[in-house]
Amino acid sequence: MLLFAGLALCGSFALAESDTAKLDQRIEAAHAVLHELMATPDKGIPLDIASHATCVAVVPGFKKGAFVVGAQYGQGVATCRTATGWSAPVFIQMTGASVGFQAGGQSTDLVLVGVNHKSMDALLKDKVKLGGDAAAAAGPVGRNTQASTTELASAEFYTYSRSKGLFAGIDLTGDVVNQNQDDTRTYYGHDIPYQKVLSGSVATPAGAEHFVRTVNELFQRGRTQAEK
């Protein structure tokens, strides 16, 4: 009996480690997307948009499959700016649907940049519909957009996609962002409110430091440009 109990316990630990490893891989994929985005400033997120960033979410490998009715699904991570830097990440998932005469499937990387305080409030909801619960707009690309304060205030999120190595603004109106509480619980080892993580009250795990550092670098590049 003790032998079986021990084997079961070992199996549980192995499963937990496997799940955590998958989440580390997701964070690494998100970091890679941002790293490549920053390597193409002429076709990436404009610096004046980056300088206003309050939250950044990345969904690597967002999948679209369609035959008349399209289905869209992806898993990602998000971080928000705090008084002392950028928060540890939380895990999110995105779903959407489209209808039309279409066939085939594709995978793309998505980046959502929150540009005002409402974006964090939106992420704290269990489910938020882009274009409904939170204003979203296809983001401009290039080094600068000269976006006015009014333009920035009209959207809570600017949305971008990367396909075949190129970044472009994308309209995600109607797509839904959900908190992935199960993955967040698995990663941190216990139930933890999104607000506590995104407010900066939780230390960033070692496996996520490079992702958070890259988000901060993107933001700082924008701030530096804005101060010139």
Tab-separated table of C-alpha atoms in Angstrom:
chain	number	residue	atom	x	y	z
A	1	MET	CA	0.000	0.000	0.000
A	2	LEU	CA	2.824	2.394	0.909
A	3	LEU	CA	4.552	1.511	-2.334
A	4	PHE	CA	1.475	2.393	-4.372
A	5	ALA	CA	1.040	5.632	-2.415
A	6	GLY	CA	4.648	6.547	-3.062
A	7	LEU	CA	4.341	5.815	-6.760
A	8	ALA	CA	1.181	7.913	-6.951
A	9	LEU	CA	2.915	10.798	-5.203
A	10	CYS	CA	5.883	10.595	-7.551
A	11	GLY	CA	3.500	10.531	-10.486
A	12	SER	CA	1.774	13.689	-9.235
A	13	PHE	CA	5.083	15.509	-8.881
A	14	ALA	CA	6.155	14.416	-12.361
A	15	LEU	CA	2.854	15.613	-13.833
A	16	ALA	CA	3.164	18.979	-12.082
A	17	GLU	CA	6.715	19.393	-13.384
A	18	SER	CA	5.548	18.503	-16.882
A	19	ASP	CA	2.740	21.081	-16.737
A	20	THR	CA	5.108	23.758	-15.437
A	21	ALA	CA	7.591	22.958	-18.209
A	22	LYS	CA	4.851	23.506	-20.804
A	23	LEU	CA	4.057	26.890	-19.265
A	24	ASP	CA	7.749	27.811	-19.298
A	25	GLN	CA	7.771	26.951	-23.004
A	26	ARG	CA	4.759	29.198	-23.583
A	27	ILE	CA	6.509	32.091	-21.839
A	28	GLU	CA	9.641	31.421	-23.895
A	29	ALA	CA	7.564	31.482	-27.099
A	30	ALA	CA	5.996	34.797	-26.059
A	31	HIS	CA	9.441	36.196	-25.313
A	32	ALA	CA	10.643	35.108	-28.769
A	33	VAL	CA	7.728	36.942	-30.423
A	34	LEU	CA	8.589	40.191	-28.617
A	35	HIS	CA	12.295	39.770	-29.302
A	36	GLU	CA	11.659	39.431	-33.050
A	37	LEU	CA	9.218	42.345	-32.955
A	38	MET	CA	11.892	44.587	-31.433
A	39	ALA	CA	14.376	43.450	-34.072
A	40	THR	CA	12.166	44.952	-36.813
A	41	PRO	CA	11.478	48.515	-35.583
A	42	ASP	CA	10.420	49.764	-39.018
A	43	LYS	CA	7.625	47.191	-39.109
A	44	GLY	CA	6.915	46.726	-35.427
A	45	ILE	CA	5.007	48.489	-32.664
A	46	PRO	CA	5.625	52.254	-32.940
A	47	LEU	CA	7.693	53.692	-30.115
A	48	ASP	CA	5.061	56.291	-29.240
A	49	ILE	CA	2.590	53.423	-28.718
A	50	ALA	CA	5.150	51.501	-26.651
A	51	SER	CA	5.728	54.574	-24.467
A	52	HIS	CA	2.057	54.483	-23.391
A	53	ALA	CA	1.962	50.736	-22.721
A	54	THR	CA	0.276	49.770	-19.464
A	55	CYS	CA	-0.248	46.068	-20.216
A	56	VAL	CA	1.184	43.711	-22.826
A	57	ALA	CA	-0.277	40.337	-23.754
A	58	VAL	CA	1.287	37.874	-26.182
A	59	VAL	CA	-0.456	34.855	-27.684
A	60	PRO	CA	2.088	32.814	-29.654
A	61	GLY	CA	0.717	30.408	-32.237
A	62	PHE	CA	-2.890	31.678	-32.300
A	63	LYS	CA	-4.596	29.076	-34.472
A	64	LYS	CA	-7.283	29.652	-37.062
A	65	GLY	CA	-9.049	26.764	-38.722
A	66	ALA	CA	-11.949	27.237	-41.081
A	67	PHE	CA	-14.394	25.573	-43.404
A	68	VAL	CA	-17.364	27.940	-43.873
A	69	VAL	CA	-17.368	28.633	-40.121
A	70	GLY	CA	-14.018	29.633	-38.682
A	71	ALA	CA	-12.714	28.882	-35.209
A	72	GLN	CA	-9.841	30.677	-33.486
A	73	TYR	CA	-8.012	29.688	-30.310
A	74	GLY	CA	-4.778	30.520	-28.545
A	75	GLN	CA	-2.983	30.511	-25.193
A	76	GLY	CA	-0.725	33.291	-23.977
A	77	VAL	CA	0.649	35.410	-21.154
A	78	ALA	CA	0.159	38.988	-19.981
A	79	THR	CA	1.985	41.486	-17.770
A	80	CYS	CA	1.067	44.992	-16.601
A	81	ARG	CA	3.139	48.016	-15.613
A	82	THR	CA	3.345	48.816	-11.917
A	83	ALA	CA	4.916	51.601	-9.869
A	84	THR	CA	8.149	49.598	-9.641
A	85	GLY	CA	8.346	47.979	-13.071
A	86	TRP	CA	6.382	45.234	-14.830
A	87	SER	CA	4.432	42.524	-13.061
A	88	ALA	CA	4.949	38.798	-13.052
A	89	PRO	CA	2.932	37.171	-15.851
A	90	VAL	CA	-0.554	35.718	-15.727
A	91	PHE	CA	-1.890	33.218	-18.233
A	92	ILE	CA	-4.692	33.994	-20.663
A	93	GLN	CA	-6.540	32.304	-23.494
A	94	MET	CA	-8.225	33.827	-26.548
A	95	THR	CA	-11.138	32.487	-28.542
A	96	GLY	CA	-12.998	33.833	-31.533
A	97	ALA	CA	-15.083	32.836	-34.513
A	98	SER	CA	-15.719	34.030	-38.038
A	99	VAL	CA	-18.268	33.085	-40.652
A	100	GLY	CA	-17.775	33.088	-44.401
A	101	PHE	CA	-16.677	31.066	-47.388
A	102	GLN	CA	-13.250	29.989	-46.267
A	103	ALA	CA	-11.194	26.865	-46.004
A	104	GLY	CA	-7.840	25.852	-44.586
A	105	GLY	CA	-6.045	26.925	-41.444
A	106	GLN	CA	-3.135	29.001	-40.252
A	107	SER	CA	-1.211	29.960	-37.155
A	108	THR	CA	-0.180	33.479	-36.233
A	109	ASP	CA	1.318	35.286	-33.253
A	110	LEU	CA	-0.719	37.991	-31.544
A	111	VAL	CA	0.410	40.939	-29.428
A	112	LEU	CA	-2.050	43.136	-27.512
A	113	VAL	CA	-0.783	46.433	-26.123
A	114	GLY	CA	-2.931	48.101	-23.479
A	115	VAL	CA	-2.453	51.864	-23.654
A	116	ASN	CA	-4.407	53.208	-20.687
A	117	HIS	CA	-5.405	52.239	-17.150
A	118	LYS	CA	-8.617	50.615	-18.391
A	119	SER	CA	-6.638	47.833	-20.055
A	120	MET	CA	-5.573	46.415	-16.686
A	121	ASP	CA	-9.155	46.634	-15.432
A	122	ALA	CA	-10.198	44.666	-18.513
A	123	LEU	CA	-7.642	41.922	-17.894
A	124	LEU	CA	-8.863	41.550	-14.320
A	125	LYS	CA	-12.249	40.410	-15.610
A	126	ASP	CA	-12.794	36.683	-15.952
A	127	LYS	CA	-13.803	37.240	-19.584
A	128	VAL	CA	-13.518	40.342	-21.758
A	129	LYS	CA	-14.826	40.769	-25.296
A	130	LEU	CA	-12.625	42.946	-27.494
A	131	GLY	CA	-14.601	45.718	-29.129
A	132	GLY	CA	-17.357	45.248	-26.555
A	133	ASP	CA	-16.104	45.128	-22.969
A	134	ALA	CA	-12.804	46.704	-24.025
A	135	ALA	CA	-12.218	49.038	-26.972
A	136	ALA	CA	-9.674	47.547	-29.368
A	137	ALA	CA	-8.190	48.734	-32.636
A	138	ALA	CA	-5.782	47.330	-35.207
A	139	GLY	CA	-2.457	48.845	-34.255
A	140	PRO	CA	-0.368	50.985	-36.587
A	141	VAL	CA	3.156	49.791	-37.439
A	142	GLY	CA	6.454	51.604	-37.944
A	143	ARG	CA	8.867	53.531	-35.757
A	144	ASN	CA	6.384	56.310	-34.970
A	145	THR	CA	2.707	57.018	-35.543
A	146	GLN	CA	2.458	60.548	-34.127
A	147	ALA	CA	-0.712	59.275	-32.468
A	148	SER	CA	-2.567	62.016	-30.671
A	149	THR	CA	-3.717	61.800	-27.067
A	150	THR	CA	-7.297	61.574	-28.326
A	151	GLU	CA	-6.462	58.618	-30.563
A	152	LEU	CA	-4.715	56.813	-27.717
A	153	ALA	CA	-7.631	57.447	-25.370
A	154	SER	CA	-10.129	55.985	-27.827
A	155	ALA	CA	-8.694	52.463	-27.577
A	156	GLU	CA	-7.784	50.348	-24.595
A	157	PHE	CA	-5.827	47.848	-26.664
A	158	TYR	CA	-3.902	48.037	-29.920
A	159	THR	CA	-3.734	44.621	-31.544
A	160	TYR	CA	-1.022	43.168	-33.766
A	161	SER	CA	-0.372	39.908	-35.579
A	162	ARG	CA	2.715	38.302	-37.024
A	163	SER	CA	2.480	35.986	-39.980
A	164	LYS	CA	5.429	34.804	-42.067
A	165	GLY	CA	7.740	37.038	-40.063
A	166	LEU	CA	5.852	40.276	-40.736
A	167	PHE	CA	3.941	42.289	-38.126
A	168	ALA	CA	0.736	44.122	-38.953
A	169	GLY	CA	-2.275	45.563	-37.172
A	170	ILE	CA	-5.202	43.164	-36.918
A	171	ASP	CA	-8.862	43.645	-36.110
A	172	LEU	CA	-9.768	41.291	-33.255
A	173	THR	CA	-13.215	42.749	-32.631
A	174	GLY	CA	-15.437	40.048	-31.205
A	175	ASP	CA	-12.625	37.864	-29.906
A	176	VAL	CA	-12.744	36.984	-26.216
A	177	VAL	CA	-9.871	37.044	-23.717
A	178	ASN	CA	-10.283	34.734	-20.726
A	179	GLN	CA	-8.269	34.406	-17.572
A	180	ASN	CA	-6.605	30.983	-17.541
A	181	GLN	CA	-6.830	30.437	-13.826
A	182	ASP	CA	-5.818	26.777	-14.022
A	183	ASP	CA	-2.490	27.572	-15.683
A	184	THR	CA	-1.850	30.516	-13.356
A	185	ARG	CA	-2.510	28.227	-10.380
A	186	THR	CA	-0.211	25.564	-11.781
A	187	TYR	CA	2.592	28.041	-12.431
A	188	TYR	CA	2.524	29.667	-9.011
A	189	GLY	CA	1.600	26.530	-7.066
A	190	HIS	CA	-1.625	27.840	-5.561
A	191	ASP	CA	-4.697	29.931	-6.276
A	192	ILE	CA	-3.731	33.550	-6.640
A	193	PRO	CA	-5.899	36.478	-7.763
A	194	TYR	CA	-5.010	38.117	-11.075
A	195	GLN	CA	-5.084	41.506	-9.384
A	196	LYS	CA	-2.391	40.446	-6.936
A	197	VAL	CA	-0.112	39.242	-9.734
A	198	LEU	CA	-0.673	42.134	-12.139
A	199	SER	CA	-0.310	44.729	-9.378
A	200	GLY	CA	3.285	43.631	-8.819
A	201	SER	CA	2.704	41.979	-5.433
A	202	VAL	CA	4.069	38.636	-6.653
A	203	ALA	CA	7.747	38.092	-7.432
A	204	THR	CA	8.507	37.206	-11.036
A	205	PRO	CA	9.607	33.551	-11.294
A	206	ALA	CA	13.071	32.992	-12.735
A	207	GLY	CA	11.604	31.337	-15.836
A	208	ALA	CA	9.631	34.490	-16.701
A	209	GLU	CA	12.256	37.140	-15.982
A	210	HIS	CA	13.461	37.362	-19.599
A	211	PHE	CA	9.893	37.893	-20.857
A	212	VAL	CA	9.202	40.673	-18.342
A	213	ARG	CA	12.614	42.215	-19.022
A	214	THR	CA	11.905	42.334	-22.761
A	215	VAL	CA	8.524	43.990	-22.204
A	216	ASN	CA	10.239	46.582	-20.026
A	217	GLU	CA	12.908	47.171	-22.697
A	218	LEU	CA	10.214	47.814	-25.311
A	219	PHE	CA	8.509	50.284	-22.965
A	220	GLN	CA	11.771	52.032	-22.089
A	221	ARG	CA	12.676	52.447	-25.770
A	222	GLY	CA	9.362	54.183	-26.228
A	223	ARG	CA	9.872	56.437	-23.215
A	224	THR	CA	13.379	57.352	-24.341
A	225	GLN	CA	12.089	58.317	-27.781
A	226	ALA	CA	9.243	60.346	-26.244
A	227	GLU	CA	11.691	62.348	-24.138
A	228	LYS	CA	13.789	63.431	-27.129
